[in-house]
Amino acid sequence: MVDSQLSARALESLLGDWRGGGNAYVALFDRIRVLALDGRIPTDSRLPAERELSARLGLSRTTVSAAYRQLREAGFLVSQRGSGSLITLPVTPTGLVSVASAGILDFGKATMSALPGLADVAALAVSDLPRHLESSGFDPVGIPELRLAIADRYTARGLPTDPQQIMVTIGAQHAISLLAHVLVGRGDRALIESPTYPHAYEALREAGARLVPVSVTPAMLGEDESVAGWDEDGLIQAIQRSNPALGYLMPDFHNPTGLSMPAAQRERVLAAATRQGTVLIADETIAELNIDRPESFLPFAAYAPAGSTGSVVSVGSVGKTVWGGLRVGWIRAERPLIRKLVAARSARDLGTPIIDQLIVARLLGDMPAILAERTEVLRAGRDHLTQALATQFPDWHVPEVHGGITTWVNLGSPVSSQLSLAARSQGLVIPAGPRFGIDGAFERFLRIPFCYGFDEIDRGVAALGRAWESLLRHPVPETDYLADVV
Ligand SMILES: Cc1ncc(COP(=O)(O)O)c(C=O)c1O
């Protein structure tokens, strides 16, 4: 595998607010370990030289050496003569049980098991297959019946759509990655919410984008709830000043905060993007999982100024509503962009599987009933989790969320990475808050999914309780670590 050099500056930005607890070298070791476990420092990345990192972080060389030594001993770093220290993952992480083994809960995946009855629909879809068997089966744009069903669904939701505006993809992630490759030139700027869905910023970075973060503020304990939400001034200024090629937004049940953007704000943001020629991608993968939101919204693209066609692209999927194993998503865009996307696709893949498309084509007409069933499950999960967290962690701030699949909890102190590590030892995999930011922020936050059954939620909260206890036994000093390093 080809290794890549991580500069001291890039590592500093990934580390974010790392001086959170224990000795400085232990805190540095822990933070780098979490970054490796979360995949934010890919394996085979070469860490900066000790001297370079110590200068950048204002630490003694001994502190950095000690952290690197501990990473080596724990199996997270291999040193190769002449090529520095490369990040690796331990085959059996020390003190951890393999995620694959029984009894481990993976709250990193915020997703429900398959829709009940899906196997029956799949069996019926097989009977639709013969009429496609004469074709080559390589389908880069989508079978006509599915494009029509997707277009009809947008129209039913209040956004008139022609099937020609639809391209079927292998899930929403594929759609985001394809859009990033087609819309972003190397070095172009791309707006991204902060926090955001991590695989979106990864796709944008991979396409060569320079990311411009825009805050989405969760409702904070004791603060006016109306300050929560998108930093509209920041978002509009970022559009005007950095002239981004694209912006990636989740206007409904934003992942991870669960917030939704007000209608008037959608209009203003889209007007600014239209004036600037910035394409906004609205990821609506979770948008229809509405439990009890007081207002209802049209699909984001419906708020674009009349006559402005190219400024908004919608992405959707059945990954969160039906099942993640059904790899079908889609892009809604103007026809010229659809044509470009189809042309660009063949370097990456040769089309969406026909059988998956046939299953989804059968399901889309039933979406209202499917969504009613799914959101009832989510309502029960959300209420159960909220209650369990209130009992176990009365000091955490658990916001009110009206839909989606996760809640973004404020822990009250910057210990998310440590809590995430401690939780692993208690049988719970849960990504630390900084996984959802591009600059190491969000140490005070933890994303907790509520799409699991009561038993799993209870086990997860109990594991968090034990992990939290273990942190309390080793309290985190409030002082800045720079002070104790000489
Ligand atoms: C906001 C968001 N977009 C896209 C995806 C990926 O969806 P798909 O499974 O359709 O690729 C996810 C899955 O976690 C998601 O949360």
Short mmCIF file of C-alpha atoms and ligand atoms in Angstrom, two decimals:
data_model
loop_
_atom_site.label_atom_id
_atom_site.label_comp_id
_atom_site.label_asym_id
_atom_site.label_seq_id
_atom_site.Cartn_x
_atom_site.Cartn_y
_atom_site.Cartn_z
CA MET A 1 0.00 0.00 0.00
CA VAL A 2 1.20 3.54 -0.71
CA ASP A 3 1.86 5.49 2.46
CA SER A 4 1.06 9.17 2.79
CA GLN A 5 2.77 11.79 4.87
CA LEU A 6 0.68 13.56 7.49
CA SER A 7 2.14 17.00 8.15
CA ALA A 8 2.43 18.31 11.70
CA ARG A 9 -0.07 21.00 10.74
CA ALA A 10 -2.61 18.49 9.42
CA LEU A 11 -2.20 16.31 12.51
CA GLU A 12 -2.62 19.34 14.77
CA SER A 13 -5.89 20.14 13.04
CA LEU A 14 -7.10 16.54 13.40
CA LEU A 15 -6.10 16.48 17.05
CA GLY A 16 -8.29 19.48 17.81
CA ASP A 17 -8.85 20.04 21.50
CA TRP A 18 -6.90 16.98 22.66
CA ARG A 19 -5.37 18.20 25.91
CA GLY A 20 -8.24 16.78 27.86
CA GLY A 21 -7.03 14.45 30.59
CA GLY A 22 -4.20 12.46 32.18
CA ASN A 23 -0.60 13.17 31.35
CA ALA A 24 0.05 15.08 28.14
CA TYR A 25 1.69 12.10 26.46
CA VAL A 26 -1.21 9.81 27.44
CA ALA A 27 -3.72 12.36 26.13
CA LEU A 28 -1.80 12.61 22.85
CA PHE A 29 -1.53 8.83 22.58
CA ASP A 30 -5.27 8.43 23.26
CA ARG A 31 -6.28 11.03 20.71
CA ILE A 32 -4.12 9.59 17.94
CA ARG A 33 -5.39 6.12 18.81
CA VAL A 34 -9.04 7.26 18.48
CA LEU A 35 -8.24 9.00 15.18
CA ALA A 36 -6.75 5.74 13.88
CA LEU A 37 -9.63 3.61 15.18
CA ASP A 38 -12.16 5.99 13.62
CA GLY A 39 -10.34 5.90 10.30
CA ARG A 40 -9.64 9.65 10.40
CA ILE A 41 -5.96 8.86 10.16
CA PRO A 42 -5.92 6.13 7.52
CA THR A 43 -3.61 3.17 8.02
CA ASP A 44 -0.20 3.62 6.36
CA SER A 45 -0.26 7.37 7.00
CA ARG A 46 3.21 8.51 8.04
CA LEU A 47 3.12 10.56 11.25
CA PRO A 48 5.22 13.72 11.38
CA ALA A 49 8.71 13.42 12.82
CA GLU A 50 8.78 13.78 16.60
CA ARG A 51 10.81 17.00 16.45
CA GLU A 52 8.40 18.57 13.95
CA LEU A 53 5.30 17.63 15.94
CA SER A 54 6.73 18.76 19.26
CA ALA A 55 7.57 22.17 17.74
CA ARG A 56 4.11 22.49 16.22
CA LEU A 57 2.23 21.54 19.40
CA GLY A 58 4.53 23.43 21.76
CA LEU A 59 5.43 20.23 23.60
CA SER A 60 8.73 18.79 24.69
CA ARG A 61 10.25 16.22 22.37
CA THR A 62 10.13 13.72 25.28
CA THR A 63 6.32 14.03 25.46
CA VAL A 64 5.87 13.28 21.76
CA SER A 65 8.41 10.41 21.92
CA ALA A 66 6.55 8.90 24.85
CA ALA A 67 3.21 9.12 22.98
CA TYR A 68 4.72 7.52 19.86
CA ARG A 69 6.33 4.78 21.97
CA GLN A 70 3.00 4.00 23.59
CA LEU A 71 1.30 3.90 20.16
CA ARG A 72 3.98 1.45 19.02
CA GLU A 73 3.51 -0.74 22.07
CA ALA A 74 -0.26 -0.77 21.63
CA GLY A 75 0.12 -1.80 17.99
CA PHE A 76 -1.00 1.48 16.39
CA LEU A 77 2.36 2.49 14.94
CA VAL A 78 5.13 0.69 13.11
CA SER A 79 8.47 2.30 12.60
CA GLN A 80 10.34 1.47 9.45
CA ARG A 81 13.93 2.41 8.96
CA GLY A 82 14.12 5.28 6.51
CA SER A 83 10.38 5.74 6.19
CA GLY A 84 9.33 7.00 9.61
CA SER A 85 6.36 5.88 11.70
CA LEU A 86 3.32 4.51 9.94
CA ILE A 87 -0.16 4.20 11.43
CA THR A 88 -1.47 0.67 11.61
CA LEU A 89 -4.28 -1.06 13.47
CA PRO A 90 -3.60 -3.81 15.96
CA VAL A 91 -4.79 -7.21 14.75
CA THR A 92 -6.51 -7.70 18.10
CA PRO A 93 -6.70 -4.24 19.63
CA THR A 94 -5.34 -4.31 23.15
CA GLY A 95 -8.02 -4.53 25.76
CA LEU A 96 -10.72 -4.60 23.12
CA VAL A 97 -12.89 -7.36 21.84
CA SER A 98 -13.25 -7.75 18.09
CA VAL A 99 -16.32 -5.88 16.83
CA ALA A 100 -17.32 -9.00 14.96
CA SER A 101 -17.52 -11.08 18.12
CA ALA A 102 -20.80 -11.66 19.88
CA GLY A 103 -22.02 -9.19 22.44
CA ILE A 104 -20.47 -6.09 20.90
CA LEU A 105 -22.88 -3.27 20.16
CA ASP A 106 -21.96 -1.03 17.25
CA PHE A 107 -23.58 2.38 17.74
CA GLY A 108 -21.32 3.74 15.01
CA LYS A 109 -23.98 2.48 12.63
CA ALA A 110 -27.13 4.51 12.98
CA THR A 111 -29.42 2.32 10.97
CA MET A 112 -32.38 0.01 11.42
CA SER A 113 -32.56 -3.64 10.48
CA ALA A 114 -34.46 -4.42 7.28
CA LEU A 115 -38.08 -3.42 6.83
CA PRO A 116 -40.28 -6.36 7.91
CA GLY A 117 -41.54 -8.22 4.85
CA LEU A 118 -38.63 -7.14 2.67
CA ALA A 119 -37.78 -10.73 1.73
CA ASP A 120 -41.30 -11.18 0.32
CA VAL A 121 -41.00 -8.03 -1.80
CA ALA A 122 -37.61 -9.26 -3.03
CA ALA A 123 -39.18 -12.59 -4.03
CA LEU A 124 -41.88 -10.76 -5.99
CA ALA A 125 -39.28 -8.54 -7.65
CA VAL A 126 -37.59 -11.63 -9.05
CA SER A 127 -40.71 -12.18 -11.14
CA ASP A 128 -40.09 -8.75 -12.75
CA LEU A 129 -36.58 -9.77 -13.78
CA PRO A 130 -37.29 -11.70 -17.00
CA ARG A 131 -38.25 -8.56 -18.93
CA HIS A 132 -34.77 -7.16 -18.24
CA LEU A 133 -32.78 -10.23 -19.12
CA GLU A 134 -32.58 -9.34 -22.82
CA SER A 135 -30.62 -6.19 -21.94
CA SER A 136 -26.90 -6.12 -21.14
CA GLY A 137 -27.73 -5.55 -17.47
CA PHE A 138 -25.15 -2.74 -17.21
CA ASP A 139 -27.31 0.16 -16.11
CA PRO A 140 -25.61 3.49 -15.36
CA VAL A 141 -28.77 5.64 -15.17
CA GLY A 142 -31.53 3.46 -13.72
CA ILE A 143 -34.30 1.26 -15.06
CA PRO A 144 -37.26 3.28 -16.41
CA GLU A 145 -39.79 1.99 -13.87
CA LEU A 146 -37.58 3.02 -10.94
CA ARG A 147 -36.73 6.45 -12.37
CA LEU A 148 -40.45 7.01 -12.83
CA ALA A 149 -41.26 5.83 -9.31
CA ILE A 150 -38.60 8.14 -7.83
CA ALA A 151 -39.79 11.10 -9.91
CA ASP A 152 -43.40 10.41 -8.87
CA ARG A 153 -42.39 10.33 -5.23
CA TYR A 154 -40.76 13.80 -5.52
CA THR A 155 -43.87 15.07 -7.31
CA ALA A 156 -46.11 13.64 -4.57
CA ARG A 157 -43.94 15.40 -1.98
CA GLY A 158 -44.45 18.74 -3.72
CA LEU A 159 -41.50 18.93 -6.10
CA PRO A 160 -42.65 18.21 -9.68
CA THR A 161 -40.03 15.96 -11.27
CA ASP A 162 -39.51 14.31 -14.63
CA PRO A 163 -37.90 10.83 -14.72
CA GLN A 164 -35.19 12.31 -16.98
CA GLN A 165 -34.03 14.33 -13.97
CA ILE A 166 -33.30 11.15 -12.02
CA MET A 167 -30.18 9.01 -12.00
CA VAL A 168 -30.16 5.84 -9.90
CA THR A 169 -26.96 5.17 -7.93
CA ILE A 170 -25.53 2.51 -5.66
CA GLY A 171 -26.76 4.23 -2.51
CA ALA A 172 -26.53 7.86 -1.45
CA GLN A 173 -22.85 7.58 -0.62
CA HIS A 174 -22.10 6.70 -4.22
CA ALA A 175 -24.22 9.66 -5.31
CA ILE A 176 -22.28 12.08 -3.08
CA SER A 177 -18.94 10.76 -4.24
CA LEU A 178 -19.93 10.93 -7.91
CA LEU A 179 -21.23 14.49 -7.52
CA ALA A 180 -18.03 15.50 -5.75
CA HIS A 181 -15.94 14.13 -8.62
CA VAL A 182 -17.99 15.86 -11.27
CA LEU A 183 -18.57 19.22 -9.56
CA VAL A 184 -15.31 19.80 -7.70
CA GLY A 185 -12.02 20.61 -9.38
CA ARG A 186 -8.83 20.03 -7.41
CA GLY A 187 -8.43 22.95 -4.99
CA ASP A 188 -12.02 24.19 -5.37
CA ARG A 189 -13.79 25.12 -2.18
CA ALA A 190 -16.71 23.11 -0.87
CA LEU A 191 -19.02 24.11 1.97
CA ILE A 192 -19.67 21.53 4.60
CA GLU A 193 -21.76 21.67 7.73
CA SER A 194 -19.94 21.35 11.02
CA PRO A 195 -20.73 18.84 12.45
CA THR A 196 -21.60 16.69 9.46
CA TYR A 197 -21.88 13.17 8.11
CA PRO A 198 -18.25 12.01 8.02
CA HIS A 199 -18.33 10.05 4.76
CA ALA A 200 -19.51 13.19 2.96
CA TYR A 201 -16.47 15.25 3.92
CA GLU A 202 -14.28 12.26 3.12
CA ALA A 203 -15.77 12.10 -0.40
CA LEU A 204 -15.30 15.85 -0.90
CA ARG A 205 -11.72 15.73 0.35
CA GLU A 206 -10.96 12.78 -1.88
CA ALA A 207 -12.22 14.81 -4.86
CA GLY A 208 -9.64 17.48 -3.97
CA ALA A 209 -11.97 20.00 -2.32
CA ARG A 210 -10.80 22.53 0.23
CA LEU A 211 -13.48 22.36 2.88
CA VAL A 212 -15.16 25.46 4.28
CA PRO A 213 -17.06 24.56 7.48
CA VAL A 214 -20.32 26.25 8.45
CA SER A 215 -21.68 25.72 11.97
CA VAL A 216 -24.84 23.92 12.83
CA THR A 217 -25.36 24.62 16.53
CA PRO A 218 -27.21 22.15 18.69
CA ALA A 219 -29.56 23.49 21.33
CA MET A 220 -27.45 23.94 24.47
CA LEU A 221 -28.46 23.46 28.05
CA GLY A 222 -29.79 26.68 29.54
CA GLU A 223 -29.54 28.56 26.24
CA ASP A 224 -32.29 29.97 24.15
CA GLU A 225 -33.34 27.12 21.80
CA SER A 226 -33.79 29.67 19.02
CA VAL A 227 -30.00 30.08 18.72
CA ALA A 228 -29.80 26.45 17.63
CA GLY A 229 -29.44 25.71 13.95
CA TRP A 230 -27.50 26.82 10.91
CA ASP A 231 -25.27 29.86 11.16
CA GLU A 232 -27.12 31.59 8.35
CA ASP A 233 -24.86 34.66 8.19
CA GLY A 234 -21.79 32.42 8.17
CA LEU A 235 -23.31 30.20 5.48
CA ILE A 236 -24.27 33.09 3.20
CA GLN A 237 -20.95 34.87 3.71
CA ALA A 238 -19.08 31.65 2.99
CA ILE A 239 -21.04 31.34 -0.28
CA GLN A 240 -20.30 34.95 -1.22
CA ARG A 241 -16.69 35.17 -0.07
CA SER A 242 -15.20 31.79 -0.83
CA ASN A 243 -17.14 31.20 -4.02
CA PRO A 244 -17.47 27.47 -3.38
CA ALA A 245 -18.10 25.08 -6.25
CA LEU A 246 -20.58 23.22 -4.10
CA GLY A 247 -22.11 22.99 -0.66
CA TYR A 248 -23.23 19.80 1.02
CA LEU A 249 -26.23 20.21 3.34
CA MET A 250 -28.66 18.01 5.24
CA PRO A 251 -31.57 20.44 5.71
CA ASP A 252 -33.91 17.85 7.29
CA PHE A 253 -32.98 15.91 10.43
CA HIS A 254 -29.37 16.84 9.95
CA ASN A 255 -26.96 14.04 10.86
CA PRO A 256 -25.84 14.14 13.69
CA THR A 257 -27.83 16.99 15.35
CA GLY A 258 -31.32 16.03 14.14
CA LEU A 259 -32.10 19.71 13.37
CA SER A 260 -34.15 20.94 10.41
CA MET A 261 -33.63 24.20 8.54
CA PRO A 262 -36.56 26.67 8.63
CA ALA A 263 -38.34 27.28 5.32
CA ALA A 264 -37.44 30.98 5.04
CA GLN A 265 -33.79 30.13 5.64
CA ARG A 266 -33.90 27.52 2.88
CA GLU A 267 -35.12 30.24 0.51
CA ARG A 268 -32.42 32.72 1.51
CA VAL A 269 -29.61 30.17 1.31
CA LEU A 270 -30.75 28.92 -2.08
CA ALA A 271 -31.09 32.49 -3.38
CA ALA A 272 -27.49 33.24 -2.30
CA ALA A 273 -26.21 30.02 -3.89
CA THR A 274 -28.07 30.78 -7.12
CA ARG A 275 -26.57 34.29 -7.31
CA GLN A 276 -23.07 32.90 -6.75
CA GLY A 277 -23.37 29.86 -9.02
CA THR A 278 -22.71 27.47 -6.13
CA VAL A 279 -24.44 24.11 -6.45
CA LEU A 280 -26.04 23.00 -3.18
CA ILE A 281 -26.37 19.27 -2.64
CA ALA A 282 -29.27 18.46 -0.33
CA ASP A 283 -28.72 15.03 1.15
CA GLU A 284 -32.25 13.87 1.97
CA THR A 285 -31.36 10.29 2.89
CA ILE A 286 -32.92 10.80 6.33
CA ALA A 287 -35.32 13.62 5.45
CA GLU A 288 -38.49 11.53 5.43
CA LEU A 289 -37.96 9.98 8.87
CA ASN A 290 -40.27 12.52 10.47
CA ILE A 291 -41.45 11.42 13.91
CA ASP A 292 -43.29 14.49 15.18
CA ARG A 293 -41.77 17.65 13.70
CA PRO A 294 -44.19 20.51 14.25
CA GLU A 295 -43.68 22.04 10.79
CA SER A 296 -43.68 20.22 7.49
CA PHE A 297 -41.34 21.05 4.64
CA LEU A 298 -41.17 20.40 0.94
CA PRO A 299 -38.04 18.80 -0.49
CA PHE A 300 -35.19 21.35 -0.27
CA ALA A 301 -35.05 21.95 -4.04
CA ALA A 302 -38.63 23.26 -3.99
CA TYR A 303 -37.33 26.40 -2.22
CA ALA A 304 -35.03 27.43 -5.09
CA PRO A 305 -35.87 30.78 -6.71
CA ALA A 306 -38.24 30.40 -9.66
CA GLY A 307 -36.36 29.73 -12.87
CA SER A 308 -33.09 28.82 -11.14
CA THR A 309 -32.60 25.24 -12.10
CA GLY A 310 -28.97 24.34 -11.69
CA SER A 311 -28.33 25.57 -8.15
CA VAL A 312 -29.64 22.58 -6.25
CA VAL A 313 -29.18 18.84 -6.53
CA SER A 314 -31.03 16.35 -4.34
CA VAL A 315 -29.68 13.04 -3.12
CA GLY A 316 -31.87 10.28 -1.71
CA SER A 317 -31.72 6.62 -0.82
CA VAL A 318 -33.61 3.73 0.73
CA GLY A 319 -30.61 2.96 2.97
CA LYS A 320 -32.18 4.47 6.08
CA THR A 321 -35.86 4.01 5.34
CA VAL A 322 -35.88 0.41 4.08
CA TRP A 323 -32.50 -1.28 4.54
CA GLY A 324 -28.81 -0.45 4.17
CA GLY A 325 -28.27 -3.74 2.38
CA LEU A 326 -30.40 -2.54 -0.51
CA ARG A 327 -27.78 -0.50 -2.29
CA VAL A 328 -30.03 1.90 -4.15
CA GLY A 329 -29.90 5.68 -4.01
CA TRP A 330 -30.50 8.46 -6.49
CA ILE A 331 -29.66 11.95 -7.69
CA ARG A 332 -32.25 14.50 -8.81
CA ALA A 333 -30.69 17.18 -11.00
CA GLU A 334 -31.16 19.00 -14.27
CA ARG A 335 -30.68 16.86 -17.37
CA PRO A 336 -27.30 18.28 -18.48
CA LEU A 337 -25.82 17.39 -15.09
CA ILE A 338 -27.41 13.94 -15.18
CA ARG A 339 -25.75 13.39 -18.56
CA LYS A 340 -22.36 14.46 -17.17
CA LEU A 341 -22.74 12.20 -14.16
CA VAL A 342 -23.62 9.22 -16.33
CA ALA A 343 -20.59 9.88 -18.52
CA ALA A 344 -18.30 10.14 -15.48
CA ARG A 345 -19.65 7.00 -13.87
CA SER A 346 -18.02 4.32 -15.95
CA ALA A 347 -14.55 4.94 -14.54
CA ARG A 348 -15.87 3.97 -11.12
CA ASP A 349 -18.63 1.41 -11.64
CA LEU A 350 -20.77 0.05 -14.42
CA GLY A 351 -24.24 0.48 -13.02
CA THR A 352 -26.73 -0.29 -10.28
CA PRO A 353 -27.77 -3.94 -9.88
CA ILE A 354 -31.08 -4.58 -11.65
CA ILE A 355 -32.54 -6.82 -8.99
CA ASP A 356 -32.02 -4.21 -6.25
CA GLN A 357 -33.68 -1.62 -8.47
CA LEU A 358 -36.68 -3.88 -9.07
CA ILE A 359 -37.16 -4.35 -5.34
CA VAL A 360 -37.07 -0.58 -4.75
CA ALA A 361 -39.40 0.10 -7.69
CA ARG A 362 -41.97 -2.12 -5.96
CA LEU A 363 -41.50 -0.36 -2.62
CA LEU A 364 -41.61 3.32 -3.54
CA GLY A 365 -45.36 3.44 -4.14
CA ASP A 366 -45.82 2.24 -0.54
CA MET A 367 -43.52 4.84 0.99
CA PRO A 368 -46.21 6.60 3.07
CA ALA A 369 -47.08 3.32 4.84
CA ILE A 370 -43.42 2.29 5.12
CA LEU A 371 -42.50 5.64 6.65
CA ALA A 372 -45.40 5.47 9.10
CA GLU A 373 -44.17 2.06 10.27
CA ARG A 374 -40.52 3.12 10.50
CA THR A 375 -41.18 6.37 12.33
CA GLU A 376 -43.31 4.55 14.94
CA VAL A 377 -40.27 2.37 15.67
CA LEU A 378 -38.08 5.46 15.81
CA ARG A 379 -40.52 7.28 18.08
CA ALA A 380 -40.40 4.41 20.57
CA GLY A 381 -36.60 4.25 20.34
CA ARG A 382 -36.18 7.99 20.78
CA ASP A 383 -38.50 8.13 23.79
CA HIS A 384 -36.85 5.11 25.39
CA LEU A 385 -33.33 6.47 24.86
CA THR A 386 -34.28 9.93 26.14
CA GLN A 387 -35.70 8.39 29.30
CA ALA A 388 -32.74 6.05 29.81
CA LEU A 389 -30.25 8.91 29.37
CA ALA A 390 -32.19 11.19 31.72
CA THR A 391 -32.06 8.50 34.41
CA GLN A 392 -28.43 7.48 33.92
CA PHE A 393 -26.93 10.87 33.06
CA PRO A 394 -29.03 13.66 34.57
CA ASP A 395 -26.23 16.17 33.85
CA TRP A 396 -25.99 15.52 30.13
CA HIS A 397 -28.02 17.69 27.84
CA VAL A 398 -30.13 15.56 25.53
CA PRO A 399 -31.83 17.76 22.93
CA GLU A 400 -35.37 17.31 21.72
CA VAL A 401 -35.28 15.71 18.29
CA HIS A 402 -38.30 15.31 16.07
CA GLY A 403 -37.00 12.86 13.53
CA GLY A 404 -34.03 11.12 11.99
CA ILE A 405 -32.17 8.40 13.81
CA THR A 406 -29.70 10.03 16.17
CA THR A 407 -29.41 12.53 18.95
CA TRP A 408 -26.40 14.75 19.57
CA VAL A 409 -25.82 14.79 23.28
CA ASN A 410 -23.83 17.45 25.11
CA LEU A 411 -21.68 15.73 27.76
CA GLY A 412 -20.91 18.94 29.61
CA SER A 413 -17.13 18.47 29.42
CA PRO A 414 -14.66 17.77 26.59
CA VAL A 415 -14.27 14.03 27.13
CA SER A 416 -15.95 12.45 24.13
CA SER A 417 -12.82 10.70 22.81
CA GLN A 418 -12.00 9.32 26.22
CA LEU A 419 -15.57 8.18 26.73
CA SER A 420 -15.56 6.52 23.32
CA LEU A 421 -12.36 4.64 24.18
CA ALA A 422 -13.65 3.62 27.59
CA ALA A 423 -16.93 2.46 25.99
CA ARG A 424 -15.03 0.12 23.68
CA SER A 425 -13.70 -1.69 26.71
CA GLN A 426 -17.31 -2.03 27.90
CA GLY A 427 -18.48 -3.67 24.69
CA LEU A 428 -19.86 -0.57 22.95
CA VAL A 429 -18.43 0.91 19.78
CA ILE A 430 -19.48 4.55 19.52
CA PRO A 431 -17.60 7.21 17.57
CA ALA A 432 -16.37 10.23 19.50
CA GLY A 433 -17.86 13.66 18.70
CA PRO A 434 -14.79 14.86 16.73
CA ARG A 435 -15.50 12.18 14.11
CA PHE A 436 -18.30 14.48 12.92
CA GLY A 437 -16.14 17.56 12.47
CA ILE A 438 -13.30 18.34 10.13
CA ASP A 439 -11.07 20.05 12.65
CA GLY A 440 -11.12 17.96 15.80
CA ALA A 441 -13.91 19.97 17.45
CA PHE A 442 -16.94 18.47 19.25
CA GLU A 443 -15.14 16.88 22.17
CA ARG A 444 -18.18 17.76 24.28
CA PHE A 445 -20.58 15.85 22.06
CA LEU A 446 -21.59 12.27 21.44
CA ARG A 447 -23.92 11.01 18.72
CA ILE A 448 -26.24 8.34 20.06
CA PRO A 449 -28.57 6.44 17.71
CA PHE A 450 -32.14 5.65 18.76
CA CYS A 451 -32.94 3.25 15.94
CA TYR A 452 -32.20 0.15 18.02
CA GLY A 453 -34.49 -2.07 20.11
CA PHE A 454 -35.08 -1.31 23.79
CA ASP A 455 -32.68 -4.08 24.90
CA GLU A 456 -29.85 -2.77 22.78
CA ILE A 457 -30.50 0.82 23.87
CA ASP A 458 -30.46 -0.29 27.52
CA ARG A 459 -27.23 -2.25 27.01
CA GLY A 460 -25.65 0.70 25.21
CA VAL A 461 -26.64 3.19 27.91
CA ALA A 462 -25.42 0.80 30.62
CA ALA A 463 -22.07 0.45 28.81
CA LEU A 464 -21.84 4.23 28.59
CA GLY A 465 -22.64 4.39 32.30
CA ARG A 466 -19.74 2.04 33.15
CA ALA A 467 -17.43 3.94 30.79
CA TRP A 468 -18.46 7.26 32.35
CA GLU A 469 -17.83 5.84 35.85
CA SER A 470 -14.33 4.81 34.79
CA LEU A 471 -13.67 8.36 33.60
CA LEU A 472 -14.96 9.77 36.87
CA ARG A 473 -12.55 7.54 38.77
CA HIS A 474 -9.74 9.23 36.80
CA PRO A 475 -11.03 12.81 36.75
CA VAL A 476 -10.01 15.13 33.98
CA PRO A 477 -8.13 18.17 35.29
CA GLU A 478 -9.40 21.49 34.00
CA THR A 479 -5.90 22.91 33.49
CA ASP A 480 -4.36 23.24 30.08
CA TYR A 481 -1.72 20.62 29.52
CA LEU A 482 0.77 23.02 28.02
CA ALA A 483 1.30 24.24 31.57
CA ASP A 484 2.75 21.00 32.85
CA VAL A 485 5.03 20.25 29.92
CA VAL A 486 8.64 21.38 30.12
C1 LIG B 1 -26.79 11.62 5.82
C2 LIG B 1 -26.42 10.35 5.12
N1 LIG B 1 -26.22 10.37 3.80
C3 LIG B 1 -25.87 9.26 3.14
C4 LIG B 1 -25.72 8.06 3.78
C5 LIG B 1 -25.33 6.85 2.99
O1 LIG B 1 -26.47 6.25 2.51
P1 LIG B 1 -26.45 4.96 1.58
O2 LIG B 1 -26.51 3.78 2.48
O3 LIG B 1 -27.66 5.09 0.73
O4 LIG B 1 -25.19 4.99 0.78
C6 LIG B 1 -25.94 7.99 5.16
C7 LIG B 1 -25.75 6.73 5.86
O5 LIG B 1 -25.37 6.71 7.01
C8 LIG B 1 -26.29 9.17 5.85
O6 LIG B 1 -26.47 9.17 7.17
#
